[in-house]
Amino acid sequence: MARYQRTVRLCLPAEQVEDAMQTFLTQNRFYFSQWQGETCWAADQGPARQVRFFQYRYDGETLTLTAWLRQGIQGESGLDGWAALDQKVPYRRALFDLCRRLLESSPEKGQRQDWMKAEQSGLRRQGSIFVLALLAAGALIAWTMARWFPFAA
């Protein structure tokens, strides 16, 4: 699956963007790392130590964010799709909040509404899928328990 990539036009001073990025990296416990020969930031999360990866580039006008999760030993997964939703949704939400904070202080107000609406819609849809998957799993467990262990009811 393709990596999650977001490009945002900010037109902010490089120091301000770098400060926001360092705060984001520190708050989310990222450390400097290498992934398949690529320099990036990485963070371990969850009991299974799922690894999140992150890269960013700011050219004085446009911020480009790239994010992905490690899948297995050598694979990677973007932030869309069904697999590992419990890790994708919070990671994607944290990236959205980072971009929102930067856009609020940016003189480039024009693209804010369209980009934010599209991203919020994607987050809502992915969050709904996650909730439905949890409900289905709970119903399946309840059915199995009632079927195989009728005395427990």
XYZ file of C-alpha atoms in Angstrom:
153
model
C 0.000 0.000 0.000
C 1.223 3.499 -0.773
C 2.567 5.753 1.922
C 0.362 8.511 3.289
C 1.546 11.810 1.833
C 0.221 15.298 2.430
C 1.491 18.542 0.898
C 0.405 21.795 2.535
C 1.190 25.331 1.387
C 2.150 27.358 4.466
C 4.468 30.275 3.601
C 5.705 30.447 7.196
C 9.235 31.157 8.429
C 11.350 27.992 8.413
C 12.125 28.391 12.134
C 8.439 28.384 13.049
C 7.774 25.220 11.019
C 10.888 23.515 12.411
C 9.796 24.340 15.988
C 6.342 22.852 15.334
C 7.893 19.744 13.772
C 10.298 19.225 16.682
C 7.408 19.584 19.147
C 5.394 17.015 17.183
C 8.342 14.594 17.063
C 9.027 14.953 20.789
C 5.379 14.623 21.858
C 4.953 11.479 19.761
C 8.294 9.956 20.874
C 9.919 9.820 17.461
C 13.626 9.098 17.190
C 16.025 9.424 14.263
C 16.273 6.153 12.346
C 16.845 4.332 9.053
C 14.253 2.261 7.188
C 15.470 0.211 4.242
C 18.321 2.656 3.625
C 16.115 5.743 3.992
C 16.691 8.329 6.710
C 13.476 9.011 8.615
C 11.918 9.373 12.052
C 10.481 6.309 13.804
C 8.353 5.674 16.891
C 7.411 2.407 18.570
C 3.841 2.118 19.806
C 1.542 -0.431 21.346
C 2.196 -3.773 22.993
C 3.188 -5.332 19.652
C 5.683 -2.483 19.159
C 4.169 -1.417 15.867
C 6.621 1.034 14.312
C 5.432 4.325 12.825
C 7.652 6.150 10.353
C 7.665 9.809 9.424
C 9.492 12.139 7.043
C 8.994 15.804 6.353
C 10.448 18.465 4.095
C 9.822 22.203 4.142
C 11.101 24.383 1.321
C 10.072 27.756 2.765
C 6.636 27.617 1.197
C 5.367 24.030 1.060
C 5.462 21.371 3.772
C 5.448 17.754 2.609
C 4.663 15.043 5.153
C 5.107 11.331 4.501
C 3.936 8.701 6.990
C 3.684 4.911 7.060
C 3.625 1.907 9.377
C 5.901 -1.110 9.358
C 4.046 -4.231 8.295
C 5.856 -7.422 9.174
C 9.637 -7.405 8.998
C 10.279 -5.708 5.653
C 6.856 -4.475 4.556
C 5.121 -1.172 5.006
C 1.552 0.045 5.075
C 0.016 3.437 4.406
C -2.523 5.018 6.746
C -5.597 3.986 4.741
C -7.300 0.613 4.694
C -8.634 -1.913 7.202
C -5.518 -3.495 8.635
C -4.210 -2.034 11.921
C -6.947 0.613 12.112
C -6.331 0.962 15.841
C -2.906 2.416 15.010
C -3.679 4.190 11.751
C -6.562 6.354 12.990
C -4.718 8.002 15.940
C -1.562 8.496 13.836
C -3.502 10.087 11.000
C -5.419 12.265 13.485
C -2.122 13.475 15.026
C -0.847 14.428 11.542
C -4.112 16.223 10.817
C -3.838 18.198 14.073
C -0.237 19.152 13.254
C -1.240 20.469 9.824
C -4.280 22.252 11.245
C -2.150 24.079 13.830
C 0.345 25.132 11.175
C -2.386 26.249 8.771
C -4.034 28.372 11.473
C -0.869 30.444 11.775
C -0.262 30.575 8.017
C -1.039 33.565 5.785
C -2.233 31.013 3.155
C -5.878 30.732 4.179
C -7.341 29.753 0.785
C -6.592 26.039 0.703
C -7.466 25.459 4.344
C -11.201 24.767 3.938
C -11.008 22.269 1.049
C -8.063 20.326 2.444
C -9.416 20.186 5.987
C -12.898 19.101 4.884
C -11.477 16.289 2.735
C -9.174 15.096 5.511
C -11.895 15.252 8.180
C -14.176 13.243 5.916
C -11.472 10.594 5.475
C -10.837 10.441 9.215
C -14.560 10.160 9.955
C -14.991 7.369 7.402
C -11.958 5.472 8.711
C -13.113 5.946 12.318
C -16.593 4.662 11.430
C -15.110 1.549 9.835
C -13.071 0.990 12.999
C -16.154 1.259 15.238
C -18.147 -1.073 12.983
C -15.309 -3.609 13.022
C -15.245 -3.500 16.839
C -19.014 -3.950 17.036
C -18.903 -6.885 14.612
C -16.100 -8.519 16.592
C -18.048 -8.051 19.829
C -21.186 -9.546 18.298
C -19.196 -12.507 16.965
C -17.657 -13.141 20.381
C -21.084 -12.918 22.082
C -22.609 -15.319 19.541
C -19.716 -17.771 19.942
C -19.959 -17.650 23.733
C -23.748 -18.242 23.632
C -23.377 -21.065 21.119
C -20.522 -22.964 22.743
C -21.042 -22.062 26.375
C -24.827 -21.839 26.907
C -24.452 -22.300 30.634
C -22.533 -19.014 30.885
C -25.584 -17.003 29.791
